[in-house]
XYZ file of C-alpha atoms in Angstrom:
703
model
C 132.420 62.463 107.144
C 133.919 65.423 109.037
C 135.047 68.461 107.014
C 138.831 68.667 107.059
C 139.325 72.262 105.997
C 141.810 74.753 107.460
C 140.284 76.887 110.210
C 136.955 75.905 111.715
C 135.754 79.542 111.421
C 136.239 79.562 107.633
C 133.178 79.038 105.393
C 133.499 75.691 103.576
C 132.147 77.240 100.375
C 133.788 80.659 99.973
C 136.859 79.979 102.226
C 136.374 83.365 103.965
C 136.037 83.893 107.700
C 134.195 87.250 107.412
C 131.192 87.559 109.728
C 128.946 90.069 107.926
C 125.250 89.040 108.087
C 124.084 91.867 105.815
C 126.388 90.705 102.992
C 126.800 86.956 103.438
C 123.958 85.993 105.774
C 124.343 84.517 109.246
C 127.559 82.608 109.870
C 126.831 79.180 111.330
C 129.334 76.798 112.939
C 128.702 73.121 113.683
C 131.604 72.068 115.918
C 130.572 68.422 115.830
C 131.262 68.337 112.109
C 134.045 70.936 112.130
C 131.817 72.900 109.750
C 131.241 76.630 109.218
C 129.057 78.139 106.483
C 127.632 81.486 105.491
C 123.859 81.198 105.097
C 123.820 82.854 101.647
C 126.733 80.719 100.389
C 124.772 77.619 101.359
C 121.403 78.878 100.120
C 122.624 79.938 96.666
C 124.761 76.857 95.931
C 123.493 75.325 92.703
C 123.639 71.606 93.523
C 121.944 71.322 96.914
C 118.314 71.098 98.073
C 116.834 71.732 101.516
C 115.709 68.165 102.246
C 115.440 68.314 106.032
C 113.289 70.226 108.461
C 114.414 73.652 109.636
C 116.058 72.277 112.791
C 117.927 69.504 110.969
C 121.501 69.923 109.761
C 122.146 73.583 108.923
C 118.925 75.520 108.177
C 117.371 72.269 106.905
C 120.308 71.367 104.639
C 121.546 67.927 105.672
C 125.218 67.505 106.592
C 125.614 64.702 104.050
C 124.233 66.946 101.270
C 126.555 69.806 102.265
C 129.539 67.438 102.071
C 128.515 66.298 98.572
C 128.061 69.907 97.435
C 131.492 70.917 98.782
C 133.019 67.967 96.886
C 131.189 68.992 93.699
C 132.280 72.609 94.024
C 135.923 71.639 94.678
C 136.187 70.662 91.022
C 134.856 74.010 89.749
C 137.103 77.067 89.339
C 135.773 80.536 90.196
C 135.821 82.801 87.145
C 136.576 85.784 89.408
C 139.312 84.700 91.858
C 140.443 81.642 89.798
C 140.313 79.392 92.907
C 138.402 76.139 93.240
C 135.170 75.751 95.246
C 132.857 77.811 93.018
C 129.506 76.332 94.081
C 127.264 78.899 92.358
C 126.569 78.958 88.619
C 124.800 81.421 86.338
C 121.387 80.044 85.299
C 121.402 81.704 81.871
C 121.348 79.075 79.062
C 124.804 78.189 77.711
C 126.543 80.356 80.361
C 129.242 78.354 82.123
C 130.401 80.936 84.669
C 130.785 79.671 88.253
C 131.823 81.745 91.270
C 131.898 81.986 95.051
C 129.126 84.068 96.638
C 131.474 86.905 97.788
C 133.161 86.923 94.368
C 129.738 87.175 92.729
C 128.917 90.189 94.892
C 132.254 91.760 93.963
C 131.443 91.406 90.236
C 127.872 92.626 90.786
C 126.078 89.339 90.117
C 122.436 89.090 91.173
C 121.162 86.391 93.526
C 117.380 85.922 93.728
C 116.278 84.802 97.200
C 112.984 83.341 95.992
C 111.634 80.530 93.819
C 114.527 78.309 92.746
C 117.145 80.736 94.193
C 118.581 81.572 90.787
C 121.889 83.358 90.264
C 122.857 85.556 87.300
C 126.364 86.626 86.288
C 127.231 90.241 85.411
C 126.411 89.695 81.713
C 123.010 88.053 82.213
C 121.642 89.705 85.354
C 118.135 91.295 85.260
C 118.017 95.065 84.860
C 115.438 97.765 85.462
C 114.287 99.393 82.232
C 112.890 102.933 82.203
C 111.195 104.072 79.005
C 112.016 107.748 79.505
C 114.343 109.486 81.910
C 113.233 113.025 82.722
C 115.531 113.367 85.727
C 118.275 115.851 84.900
C 119.386 116.462 88.458
C 120.414 114.238 91.327
C 117.713 112.880 93.625
C 118.042 111.702 97.234
C 117.974 108.041 98.196
C 114.689 107.875 100.090
C 116.332 105.873 102.884
C 119.694 107.564 103.630
C 118.844 110.869 101.832
C 122.252 111.052 100.127
C 121.996 112.351 96.563
C 122.358 109.830 93.733
C 122.177 109.901 89.949
C 118.672 108.601 89.025
C 119.919 106.052 86.508
C 119.172 102.361 87.139
C 122.300 100.299 87.736
C 123.445 97.467 89.960
C 123.925 99.797 92.948
C 120.984 102.139 92.220
C 117.425 100.773 92.194
C 114.113 102.419 91.468
C 110.753 101.689 93.112
C 108.326 99.935 90.717
C 105.339 101.749 92.212
C 106.693 105.301 92.707
C 108.626 106.735 89.774
C 110.515 109.286 91.881
C 111.648 106.869 94.611
C 115.291 105.791 94.234
C 117.501 103.747 96.551
C 121.026 102.547 97.152
C 121.093 98.746 96.920
C 122.923 98.559 100.269
C 120.305 100.792 101.944
C 117.487 98.592 100.640
C 119.196 95.394 101.786
C 119.736 96.674 105.332
C 116.140 97.880 105.525
C 114.808 94.547 104.197
C 116.758 92.601 106.833
C 115.492 94.861 109.621
C 111.872 95.059 108.410
C 111.331 91.454 107.336
C 108.647 90.316 104.912
C 105.762 91.797 106.953
C 107.021 95.400 107.026
C 109.336 95.791 103.994
C 107.544 98.131 101.598
C 107.955 101.196 99.406
C 109.014 104.162 101.548
C 106.767 106.506 99.563
C 103.431 104.733 99.008
C 103.788 101.760 101.433
C 102.974 99.243 98.672
C 104.349 95.832 99.615
C 103.256 93.306 96.944
C 104.564 94.989 93.785
C 107.537 96.467 95.622
C 108.693 93.172 97.158
C 108.361 91.222 93.895
C 110.569 93.717 92.074
C 113.170 93.837 94.830
C 113.341 90.033 94.975
C 113.860 90.025 91.207
C 116.703 92.487 91.606
C 118.426 90.398 94.282
C 117.285 91.921 97.579
C 116.952 89.300 100.330
C 113.717 89.735 102.347
C 113.821 87.369 105.339
C 110.608 85.706 106.549
C 110.730 87.068 110.072
C 109.229 89.734 112.274
C 110.753 93.174 112.026
C 113.686 93.768 114.374
C 111.712 96.419 116.268
C 108.893 93.900 116.802
C 111.257 91.677 118.757
C 111.942 94.372 121.367
C 109.694 94.099 124.411
C 107.358 97.134 124.616
C 109.515 98.990 122.065
C 106.696 101.365 121.085
C 104.531 101.163 124.154
C 104.421 104.948 124.453
C 102.780 105.206 121.001
C 99.767 103.292 122.304
C 99.052 105.900 124.968
C 96.262 108.264 123.870
C 96.441 111.979 124.613
C 93.947 112.599 127.418
C 94.068 116.251 128.397
C 91.935 119.285 127.599
C 94.185 121.849 125.874
C 91.697 124.609 124.971
C 92.429 128.087 126.340
C 89.553 128.042 128.832
C 88.774 124.621 130.293
C 85.342 124.630 131.986
C 85.745 121.344 133.847
C 85.858 121.801 137.635
C 87.773 118.511 137.992
C 90.666 119.862 135.934
C 92.162 119.468 132.474
C 93.165 115.812 133.002
C 89.660 114.685 133.977
C 88.105 112.301 131.416
C 84.616 110.798 131.895
C 83.592 108.640 128.917
C 80.042 108.968 127.559
C 79.542 112.344 129.196
C 80.125 115.960 128.276
C 83.478 115.707 130.083
C 84.800 113.013 127.733
C 88.021 114.115 126.035
C 88.007 114.302 122.228
C 91.358 114.294 120.413
C 92.195 116.438 117.391
C 91.146 114.569 114.228
C 94.309 115.677 112.415
C 97.233 115.364 114.834
C 95.800 113.432 117.798
C 98.177 115.253 120.141
C 95.748 117.890 121.430
C 92.412 117.414 123.140
C 89.283 119.058 124.469
C 86.384 118.174 126.721
C 83.221 117.971 124.619
C 81.632 120.739 126.690
C 84.697 122.995 126.456
C 84.352 123.180 122.649
C 80.535 123.010 122.515
C 80.557 119.562 120.912
C 77.208 117.789 121.146
C 78.583 114.282 120.640
C 81.890 112.422 120.461
C 81.319 111.744 116.725
C 81.592 115.453 115.803
C 84.827 116.533 114.147
C 87.220 118.745 116.075
C 90.614 120.203 115.159
C 93.046 122.016 117.413
C 93.937 125.640 116.609
C 97.297 124.714 115.070
C 95.827 122.119 112.682
C 92.903 124.381 111.832
C 95.337 127.092 110.800
C 97.224 124.662 108.566
C 93.971 123.509 106.950
C 92.769 127.067 106.284
C 96.086 128.014 104.696
C 96.495 124.800 102.667
C 96.420 124.993 98.891
C 93.886 122.178 98.724
C 91.436 124.180 100.811
C 91.830 127.255 98.599
C 91.211 125.193 95.470
C 88.348 123.124 96.880
C 85.536 122.731 94.397
C 81.909 123.102 95.344
C 79.716 120.005 95.522
C 77.312 119.968 92.570
C 73.826 119.055 93.690
C 71.754 116.827 91.393
C 69.030 118.570 89.407
C 65.742 117.729 91.064
C 64.018 117.808 87.680
C 66.211 114.997 86.398
C 66.632 112.845 89.497
C 63.546 111.878 91.465
C 63.735 111.256 95.185
C 62.342 107.777 94.582
C 65.346 106.838 92.457
C 67.682 107.894 95.243
C 65.722 106.021 97.916
C 65.161 102.772 96.083
C 68.351 102.344 94.083
C 71.416 103.843 95.715
C 72.500 104.237 99.325
C 74.838 107.109 100.062
C 75.515 109.418 103.003
C 74.110 112.902 102.889
C 76.409 115.873 102.569
C 75.511 117.943 105.649
C 76.676 121.491 106.078
C 80.123 121.508 107.609
C 82.605 123.960 108.977
C 85.400 124.987 106.558
C 87.829 122.929 108.648
C 85.849 119.723 108.397
C 85.246 120.263 104.661
C 88.974 120.498 104.137
C 89.488 117.397 106.249
C 87.116 115.464 103.992
C 89.060 116.702 100.989
C 92.286 115.604 102.613
C 90.799 112.191 103.330
C 89.943 111.812 99.660
C 93.541 112.627 98.728
C 96.388 110.181 98.262
C 97.527 110.686 101.854
C 94.464 108.918 103.174
C 94.088 106.196 100.532
C 95.778 103.580 102.659
C 95.870 99.839 102.142
C 93.545 98.126 104.625
C 96.175 95.455 105.323
C 98.607 98.152 106.433
C 95.965 99.763 108.647
C 95.181 96.444 110.352
C 98.874 95.699 110.850
C 99.234 99.126 112.512
C 96.328 98.314 114.828
C 98.104 95.025 115.537
C 100.974 96.949 117.143
C 98.776 97.054 120.266
C 98.972 93.280 120.686
C 101.326 92.447 123.516
C 103.666 89.477 123.853
C 101.570 88.139 126.730
C 99.325 85.290 125.581
C 95.754 84.440 126.604
C 94.561 80.900 125.898
C 90.921 80.551 124.837
C 89.216 77.195 125.320
C 86.842 76.792 122.397
C 84.236 74.127 121.660
C 83.980 74.017 117.850
C 80.530 72.458 118.091
C 79.283 75.510 120.037
C 81.544 78.260 118.769
C 79.334 81.217 119.815
C 78.802 80.286 123.470
C 82.420 79.316 124.094
C 83.670 82.498 122.374
C 81.246 84.604 124.400
C 82.429 82.998 127.640
C 86.082 83.518 126.686
C 85.703 87.181 125.709
C 83.591 87.984 128.788
C 86.113 86.388 131.149
C 87.423 89.070 133.500
C 91.004 87.984 132.773
C 90.576 88.450 129.017
C 92.348 91.445 127.497
C 91.812 92.119 123.759
C 95.402 93.392 123.469
C 96.867 90.034 124.576
C 97.999 87.583 121.913
C 95.345 84.888 121.399
C 96.084 81.183 121.612
C 93.301 78.678 120.894
C 92.770 75.235 122.420
C 89.862 73.117 121.189
C 87.891 71.173 123.797
C 85.009 68.705 123.550
C 81.781 69.318 125.478
C 81.044 66.846 128.289
C 84.482 65.278 127.915
C 85.155 63.658 131.292
C 88.878 63.397 130.558
C 89.256 67.142 129.998
C 91.294 66.575 126.833
C 92.255 69.496 124.642
C 94.307 69.956 121.490
C 95.927 73.008 119.866
C 93.643 74.983 117.587
C 94.125 77.493 114.809
C 93.399 81.079 115.851
C 92.484 82.095 112.301
C 90.197 79.077 111.882
C 88.442 79.986 115.155
C 87.965 83.613 114.073
C 86.737 82.474 110.656
C 84.130 80.153 112.221
C 83.098 82.904 114.643
C 82.550 85.430 111.829
C 80.481 82.864 109.892
C 78.268 82.332 112.948
C 77.933 86.087 113.522
C 76.893 86.699 109.915
C 74.102 84.120 110.182
C 73.024 85.046 113.715
C 69.748 86.694 114.747
C 71.668 89.913 115.527
C 71.597 90.770 111.815
C 68.843 90.683 109.195
C 68.961 90.594 105.416
C 70.153 88.109 102.811
C 73.589 89.173 101.548
C 74.017 92.775 102.737
C 72.908 92.853 106.350
C 71.689 95.452 108.821
C 71.246 95.159 112.565
C 68.045 93.476 113.714
C 65.883 94.332 116.712
C 66.220 91.428 119.154
C 65.061 92.447 122.627
C 66.602 89.402 124.327
C 69.963 90.021 122.664
C 69.749 93.670 123.675
C 69.026 92.654 127.263
C 72.054 90.319 127.267
C 74.280 93.025 125.707
C 75.010 90.768 122.708
C 75.176 93.638 120.204
C 78.098 95.083 122.142
C 79.767 91.663 122.206
C 79.233 91.289 118.447
C 80.959 94.625 117.770
C 83.764 93.667 120.129
C 84.215 90.283 118.401
C 84.396 91.938 114.980
C 87.022 94.402 116.194
C 89.119 91.682 117.841
C 88.858 89.463 114.762
C 90.073 92.198 112.402
C 93.069 93.170 114.561
C 94.071 89.575 115.401
C 94.135 88.391 111.788
C 90.570 87.201 111.218
C 88.751 87.142 107.845
C 86.936 89.926 106.007
C 83.371 90.106 107.421
C 82.043 91.279 104.051
C 78.347 91.269 105.026
C 77.690 94.879 106.135
C 75.141 96.783 104.078
C 76.271 100.152 102.746
C 73.641 101.716 105.005
C 75.027 100.120 108.173
C 78.553 101.092 107.129
C 77.537 104.706 106.412
C 75.784 104.925 109.791
C 79.017 103.866 111.509
C 81.194 106.265 109.515
C 79.025 109.341 108.942
C 76.322 108.910 111.594
C 72.681 107.720 111.277
C 71.480 111.289 110.862
C 73.532 111.617 107.656
C 72.506 108.293 106.092
C 69.539 107.485 103.851
C 68.398 103.823 103.734
C 67.082 102.127 100.573
C 64.396 99.512 99.920
C 66.958 96.684 99.825
C 67.660 97.390 103.507
C 64.137 96.246 104.448
C 64.067 92.502 105.112
C 60.509 92.471 106.500
C 58.299 91.410 103.560
C 55.146 93.188 104.827
C 56.940 96.500 105.379
C 58.593 96.240 101.965
C 55.198 95.682 100.343
C 53.785 98.778 102.067
C 56.677 100.881 100.751
C 56.266 99.493 97.228
C 52.515 100.109 97.216
C 52.991 103.708 98.387
C 55.727 104.322 95.863
C 53.743 102.889 92.928
C 50.553 104.831 93.666
C 49.618 106.781 90.524
C 46.962 109.110 91.923
C 46.304 110.911 95.184
C 43.217 108.721 95.681
C 45.287 105.531 95.311
C 47.850 106.901 97.750
C 45.244 107.778 100.377
C 43.671 104.344 99.955
C 46.979 102.631 100.709
C 47.520 104.898 103.710
C 44.056 104.076 105.095
C 44.783 100.353 104.788
C 48.099 100.780 106.627
C 46.778 103.403 109.054
C 47.498 101.465 112.268
C 51.083 100.642 111.234
C 51.877 104.188 110.106
C 50.385 105.629 113.292
C 52.393 103.179 115.411
C 55.727 104.184 113.857
C 54.859 107.908 113.826
C 54.874 108.296 110.041
C 51.323 109.531 109.414
C 51.388 112.730 107.381
C 48.880 114.942 105.595
C 48.679 114.024 101.893
C 47.880 116.898 99.532
C 49.804 115.988 96.367
C 51.091 112.769 94.819
C 54.694 113.835 95.408
C 54.078 113.587 99.175
C 54.547 109.834 98.771
C 58.309 110.308 98.404
C 58.671 111.888 101.842
C 56.404 109.213 103.323
C 58.602 106.439 101.846
C 61.668 108.198 103.209
C 60.122 108.451 106.695
C 59.216 104.737 106.748
C 62.698 103.705 105.595
C 64.430 105.877 108.183
C 62.223 104.542 110.955
C 62.448 100.856 110.024
C 66.158 100.672 109.178
C 67.643 103.275 111.554
C 65.394 104.596 114.325
C 63.886 101.185 115.176
C 67.352 99.707 115.870
C 68.890 102.760 117.524
C 69.621 100.945 120.805
C 71.279 97.901 119.133
C 73.281 100.262 116.895
C 74.679 102.312 119.791
C 75.625 99.116 121.643
C 77.214 97.574 118.529
C 79.159 100.789 117.889
C 80.572 100.797 121.419
C 81.821 97.239 120.899
C 83.506 98.235 117.623
C 85.550 100.837 119.522
C 87.601 97.948 120.962
C 91.298 98.327 120.083
C 90.507 101.599 118.259
C 88.875 99.843 115.283
C 85.856 102.165 114.887
C 88.089 105.247 114.983
C 90.249 103.721 112.223
C 87.167 102.874 110.134
C 85.923 106.459 110.420
C 89.356 107.821 109.456
C 89.756 105.535 106.411
C 86.229 104.586 105.233
C 87.233 103.800 101.652
C 89.777 101.198 102.767
C 87.517 99.485 105.304
C 84.463 99.456 103.020
C 86.304 96.926 100.843
C 86.371 94.325 103.646
C 83.225 95.181 105.610
C 80.797 95.491 102.686
C 82.369 93.211 100.071
C 83.340 89.553 100.086
C 86.992 88.725 99.233
C 87.928 88.068 95.617
C 87.590 84.505 94.342
C 90.690 82.369 94.700
C 92.590 81.307 91.596
C 95.379 78.849 90.835
C 97.875 81.717 90.663
C 96.742 83.231 93.978
C 97.141 79.905 95.806
C 100.411 79.119 94.051
C 101.839 82.476 95.141
C 100.357 82.156 98.639
C 102.015 78.859 99.574
C 105.786 78.943 99.930
C 107.814 75.778 99.360
C 110.254 75.257 102.244
C 111.440 71.755 101.442
C 111.655 70.100 98.058
C 112.712 66.453 98.194
C 110.806 65.690 94.998
C 110.624 68.208 92.154
C 107.958 66.077 90.459
C 105.600 66.546 93.429
C 105.769 70.322 93.015
C 104.848 69.925 89.358
C 101.892 67.752 90.374
C 100.824 70.438 92.882
C 100.767 73.172 90.222
C 98.895 70.881 87.801
C 96.395 70.079 90.540
C 95.698 73.760 91.191
C 95.049 74.264 87.486
C 92.715 71.237 87.408
C 90.748 72.647 90.374
C 90.449 76.007 88.620
C 89.317 74.324 85.377
C 86.634 72.332 87.234
C 88.091 68.886 86.509
C 88.547 68.206 90.225
C 85.888 67.524 92.855
C 87.389 70.121 95.217
C 87.494 73.928 95.061
C 90.208 76.480 95.768
C 88.376 77.374 98.974
C 88.359 73.692 100.032
C 92.153 73.525 99.688
C 92.635 76.703 101.734
C 90.237 75.527 104.470
C 91.981 72.133 104.604
C 95.382 73.782 105.092
C 94.532 76.887 107.167
C 90.919 76.669 108.352
C 90.044 79.824 106.371
C 88.067 80.008 103.117
C 89.690 83.305 102.100
C 92.905 85.214 102.690
C 92.537 87.451 105.787
C 93.009 91.185 105.079
C 96.005 91.285 107.449
C 97.448 88.146 105.823
C 98.274 84.747 107.254
C 100.670 84.348 110.135
C 102.643 82.163 109.723
C 102.764 82.280 105.923
C 101.112 79.161 104.381
C 103.706 76.631 103.281
C 104.001 73.332 101.446
C 106.190 70.364 102.191
C 106.506 67.154 100.213
C 106.332 63.979 102.291
C 106.510 60.302 101.390
C 102.931 59.696 102.475
C 99.919 58.440 100.557
C 97.533 61.268 101.437
C 97.845 65.019 102.112
C 97.961 66.361 105.657
C 96.749 69.833 106.667
C 98.253 71.486 109.758
C 95.971 74.450 110.446
C 97.998 75.659 113.430
C 101.068 76.222 111.234
C 99.180 76.838 107.960
C 101.169 73.978 106.473
C 100.027 71.580 103.746
C 101.963 68.339 103.343
C 101.399 66.938 99.844
C 102.001 63.296 98.963
C 104.853 62.069 96.795
C 103.275 59.751 94.188
C 104.418 58.032 91.011
C 101.717 59.464 88.737
C 99.695 62.660 88.593
C 96.433 60.663 88.446
C 97.257 59.070 91.799
C 98.220 62.503 93.207
C 94.890 64.106 92.204
C 92.792 61.165 93.413
C 94.498 61.204 96.827
C 94.185 64.984 97.171
C 90.506 65.011 96.130
C 89.569 62.070 98.369
C 91.259 63.420 101.507
C 90.217 67.065 101.224
C 86.615 66.272 100.252
C 86.053 63.717 103.003
C 87.849 65.688 105.727
C 85.695 68.775 105.119
C 82.576 66.593 104.851
C 83.247 65.027 108.258
C 83.850 68.435 109.849
C 80.584 69.723 108.372
C 78.645 66.672 109.578
C 80.020 67.106 113.105
C 78.808 70.703 113.114
C 75.377 69.749 111.703
C 75.058 66.955 114.267
C 75.408 69.461 117.108
C 72.944 71.917 115.589
C 70.411 69.111 115.074
C 70.480 68.363 118.767
């Protein structure tokens, strides 16, 4: 079944020997079969499915199937060049046009590299529709900067998320190939989801690969080097401008705006590292900026309308301390569109620090905390190394191990951390005061684990209280706790009794009853009017929630500085609040359907069963949940903020029951005769697998 076609370097589909990856995809030659194909010619052919694994045949297309498709196409005449071998057909109903891939490009057909890999001829191709066109002059392509007419056409495309972003099709295609699915996004606003969907619809191929610059060893290593030099006019440090002593007055603080200038804390009279500082050049830009000139004053609430009790007991928000004009402008800038960044993008940027070198962690799932602590405290561990997980069994004399899922490990670790004695509270948690944990430096380790988890693709923590978050971002001195932050029942009752006192006599009576406690925490105050109760409540809240846990907080904060996470949180609080203080959105059938890509499709019916199953789970007619399915396939109950790597996928196998491969985020679904059998097998396997895993964990805890 060899291919007897003239010239082994000629594509068996389009009969061209051009080697142009950007236009036709990679050119692949199989000498054993005397076969050469362009990847796109093969991928877009209408009568062939990818039935093999990626390493089988050519890109998973079996040699036998390619031969059958070539034979089928040999009977079809191309409507462009009038030669036989037209393997691609327009999918529009009643359209009978067939063409070679290069001929389709020549006539401006559109090929969609997603879903069923549909192709549309020049009469039926999708178009971009703009309701009104206010562009009278040419605009630059935002990639090559050459001027173009801002009218949507085959060769000119518009961004779906930024109305003034226009591109050449060729520029977009080259950028998509270089950036890959993880980094291809709108050049103006950095949106990836909406932008990629539209570009796929319009025929841009976005390969599932790392960006080309990611494949270069240490390509951007110099970007990871922080500026560490004092640049002020008069440096007071006797050790010199390059001297940097962390946690002292000679620690170097970088400019909050540009990051390329620095100062010793003492040289600029900074009391702490958390204070804002801008270099002279940036300060000049801020003072002269239009935004600074137009800055509106903060309107303070009318004290007659808003009682201090309402603020303390209902809403947690940072104070607005007096600031220098420069720092006020910086806050305004942070509220602007420049600083409203997607948290996924921010985490991916932090991920640039991760090196190619890999560190294997040996983790006992039955004792996730201890084994993680040992691994992270190992002197050979470096948080910037890529993490590889191997699961081991405690007291296993054979020393057996098996590959583990990094994201499952991080997910289990975050679950343990949330429920640990280091935090207190029900849903929104604050730091607790645990003297033993403080002695063992566990608060630092907890902050370090959170930072590592976020950068290495772990889940959203989602359990921080707004008060804890505001302390990290704005400082404890600028944060006011609320009653919900108090998990100690007795202390909460004292606060409620003080707050509900209706007369001065009642208030003094409560204070007398709680005299020893108030004296112990230093909150005794002279009571002359009933309104004094508000300041007393405020003092108790500040002591119990903030001052009492000052040592754990400082230790936890130091741990969060790992890999620059705390600095990123402070720079983009709005973005990080969504994952630190809020749980991820509930999964739906559509979210899971879009999340899992289908690489092989030997049975179209199985895919239909899969979509019906997702709908049944969403409707509650199945015994499993969306989260169960995701845990079974990936080990995670939610989609990590930085996304899954690799992307979750589905394959259809001739097996009776589904198989979840958490290391590759792959779910193998069974090929069955009926949907009823499909659902029963899926429900039974997923439910019982997760039940066994839970029982194993409970068994360890019980002992």
